[in-house]
Coordinates of C-alpha atoms in Angstrom, one line a residue:
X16 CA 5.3 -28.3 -8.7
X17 CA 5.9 -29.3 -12.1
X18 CA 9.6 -30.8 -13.1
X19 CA 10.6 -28.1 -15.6
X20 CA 9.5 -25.5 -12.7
X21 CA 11.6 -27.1 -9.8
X22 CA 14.6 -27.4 -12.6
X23 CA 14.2 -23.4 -13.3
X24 CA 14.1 -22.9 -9.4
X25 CA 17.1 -25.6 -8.6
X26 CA 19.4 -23.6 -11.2
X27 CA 18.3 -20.1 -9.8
X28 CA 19.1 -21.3 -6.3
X29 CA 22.4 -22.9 -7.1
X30 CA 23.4 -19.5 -9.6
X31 CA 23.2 -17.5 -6.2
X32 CA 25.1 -19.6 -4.4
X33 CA 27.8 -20.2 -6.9
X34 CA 27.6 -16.2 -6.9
X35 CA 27.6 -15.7 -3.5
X36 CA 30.5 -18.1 -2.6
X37 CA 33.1 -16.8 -5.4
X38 CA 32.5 -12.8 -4.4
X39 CA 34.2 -13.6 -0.8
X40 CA 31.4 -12.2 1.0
X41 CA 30.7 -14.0 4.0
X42 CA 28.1 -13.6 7.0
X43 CA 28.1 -13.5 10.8
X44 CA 25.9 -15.9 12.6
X45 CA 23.7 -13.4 13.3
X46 CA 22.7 -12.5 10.0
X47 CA 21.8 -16.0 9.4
X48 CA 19.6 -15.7 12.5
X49 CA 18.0 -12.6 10.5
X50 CA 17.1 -14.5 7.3
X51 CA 15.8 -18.0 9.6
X52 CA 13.7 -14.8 11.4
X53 CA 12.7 -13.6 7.7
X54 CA 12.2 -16.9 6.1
X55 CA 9.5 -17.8 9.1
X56 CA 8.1 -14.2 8.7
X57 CA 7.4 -15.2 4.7
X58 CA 5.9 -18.2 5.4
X59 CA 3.4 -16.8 7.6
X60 CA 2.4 -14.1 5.9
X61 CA 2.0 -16.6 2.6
X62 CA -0.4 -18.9 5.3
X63 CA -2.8 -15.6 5.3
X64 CA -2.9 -15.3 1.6
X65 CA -6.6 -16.1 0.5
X66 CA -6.8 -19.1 -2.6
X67 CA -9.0 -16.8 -5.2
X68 CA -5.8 -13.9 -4.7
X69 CA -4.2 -12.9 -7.9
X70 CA -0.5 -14.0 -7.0
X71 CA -1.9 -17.4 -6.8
X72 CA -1.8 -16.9 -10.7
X73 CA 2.2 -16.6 -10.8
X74 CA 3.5 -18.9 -12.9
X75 CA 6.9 -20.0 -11.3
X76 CA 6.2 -20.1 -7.5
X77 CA 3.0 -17.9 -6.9
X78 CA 3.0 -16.5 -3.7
X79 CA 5.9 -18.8 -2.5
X80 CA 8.1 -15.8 -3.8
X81 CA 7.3 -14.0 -1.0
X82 CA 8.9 -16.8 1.4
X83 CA 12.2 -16.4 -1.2
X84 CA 12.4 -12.3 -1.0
X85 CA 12.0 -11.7 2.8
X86 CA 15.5 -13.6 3.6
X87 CA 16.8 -11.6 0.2
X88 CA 15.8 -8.5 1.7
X89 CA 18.4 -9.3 5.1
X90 CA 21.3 -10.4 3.0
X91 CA 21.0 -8.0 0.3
X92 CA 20.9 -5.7 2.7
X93 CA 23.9 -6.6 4.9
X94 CA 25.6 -7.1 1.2
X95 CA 25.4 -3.2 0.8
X96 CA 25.5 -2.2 4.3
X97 CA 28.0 -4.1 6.4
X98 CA 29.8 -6.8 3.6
X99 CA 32.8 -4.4 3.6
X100 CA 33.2 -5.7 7.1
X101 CA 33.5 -9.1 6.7
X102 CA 35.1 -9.6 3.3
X103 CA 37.6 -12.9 2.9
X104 CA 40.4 -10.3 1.5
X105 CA 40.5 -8.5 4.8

């Protein structure tokens, strides 16, 4: 990975975090369990991706995206679905 590419991906990652902390959502243990589960689901589906497959051709991450979005998909979800629950206001 080149240096401006890691750069672009180190200041996406810490935007979301920065994001995530001041909204005062916070997560149960088990939805951390969820996105571990999700994160090792991306990684082996991105082991059965062929070399000559068009996503290989990304420019950012290729098909390491996929490895990023499955663990999105868990807290995105509990974001809309149960982050009433556990917000720090409460």
């Amino acid at each position: 990975m080149s240096p401006i590419r890691a750069v672009v991906v180190a200041f996406i990652v810490i935007s979301a975090l920065v994001a995530w902390w001041k909204s005062g959502l916070k997560c149960p243990i088990y939805i951390h369990v969820l996105g571990g589960l999700a994160t090792a689901l991306g990684v082996l589906i991105v082991q059965g991706i062929e070399p000559e497959m068009p996503i290989n051709q990304w420019w950012l991450l290729g098909k390491w995206w996929i490895v990023l979005i499955t663990p999105a998909f868990v807290y995105g979800g509990f974001a809309v679905y149960g982050g009433a629950i556990y917000s720090k206001k409460n």
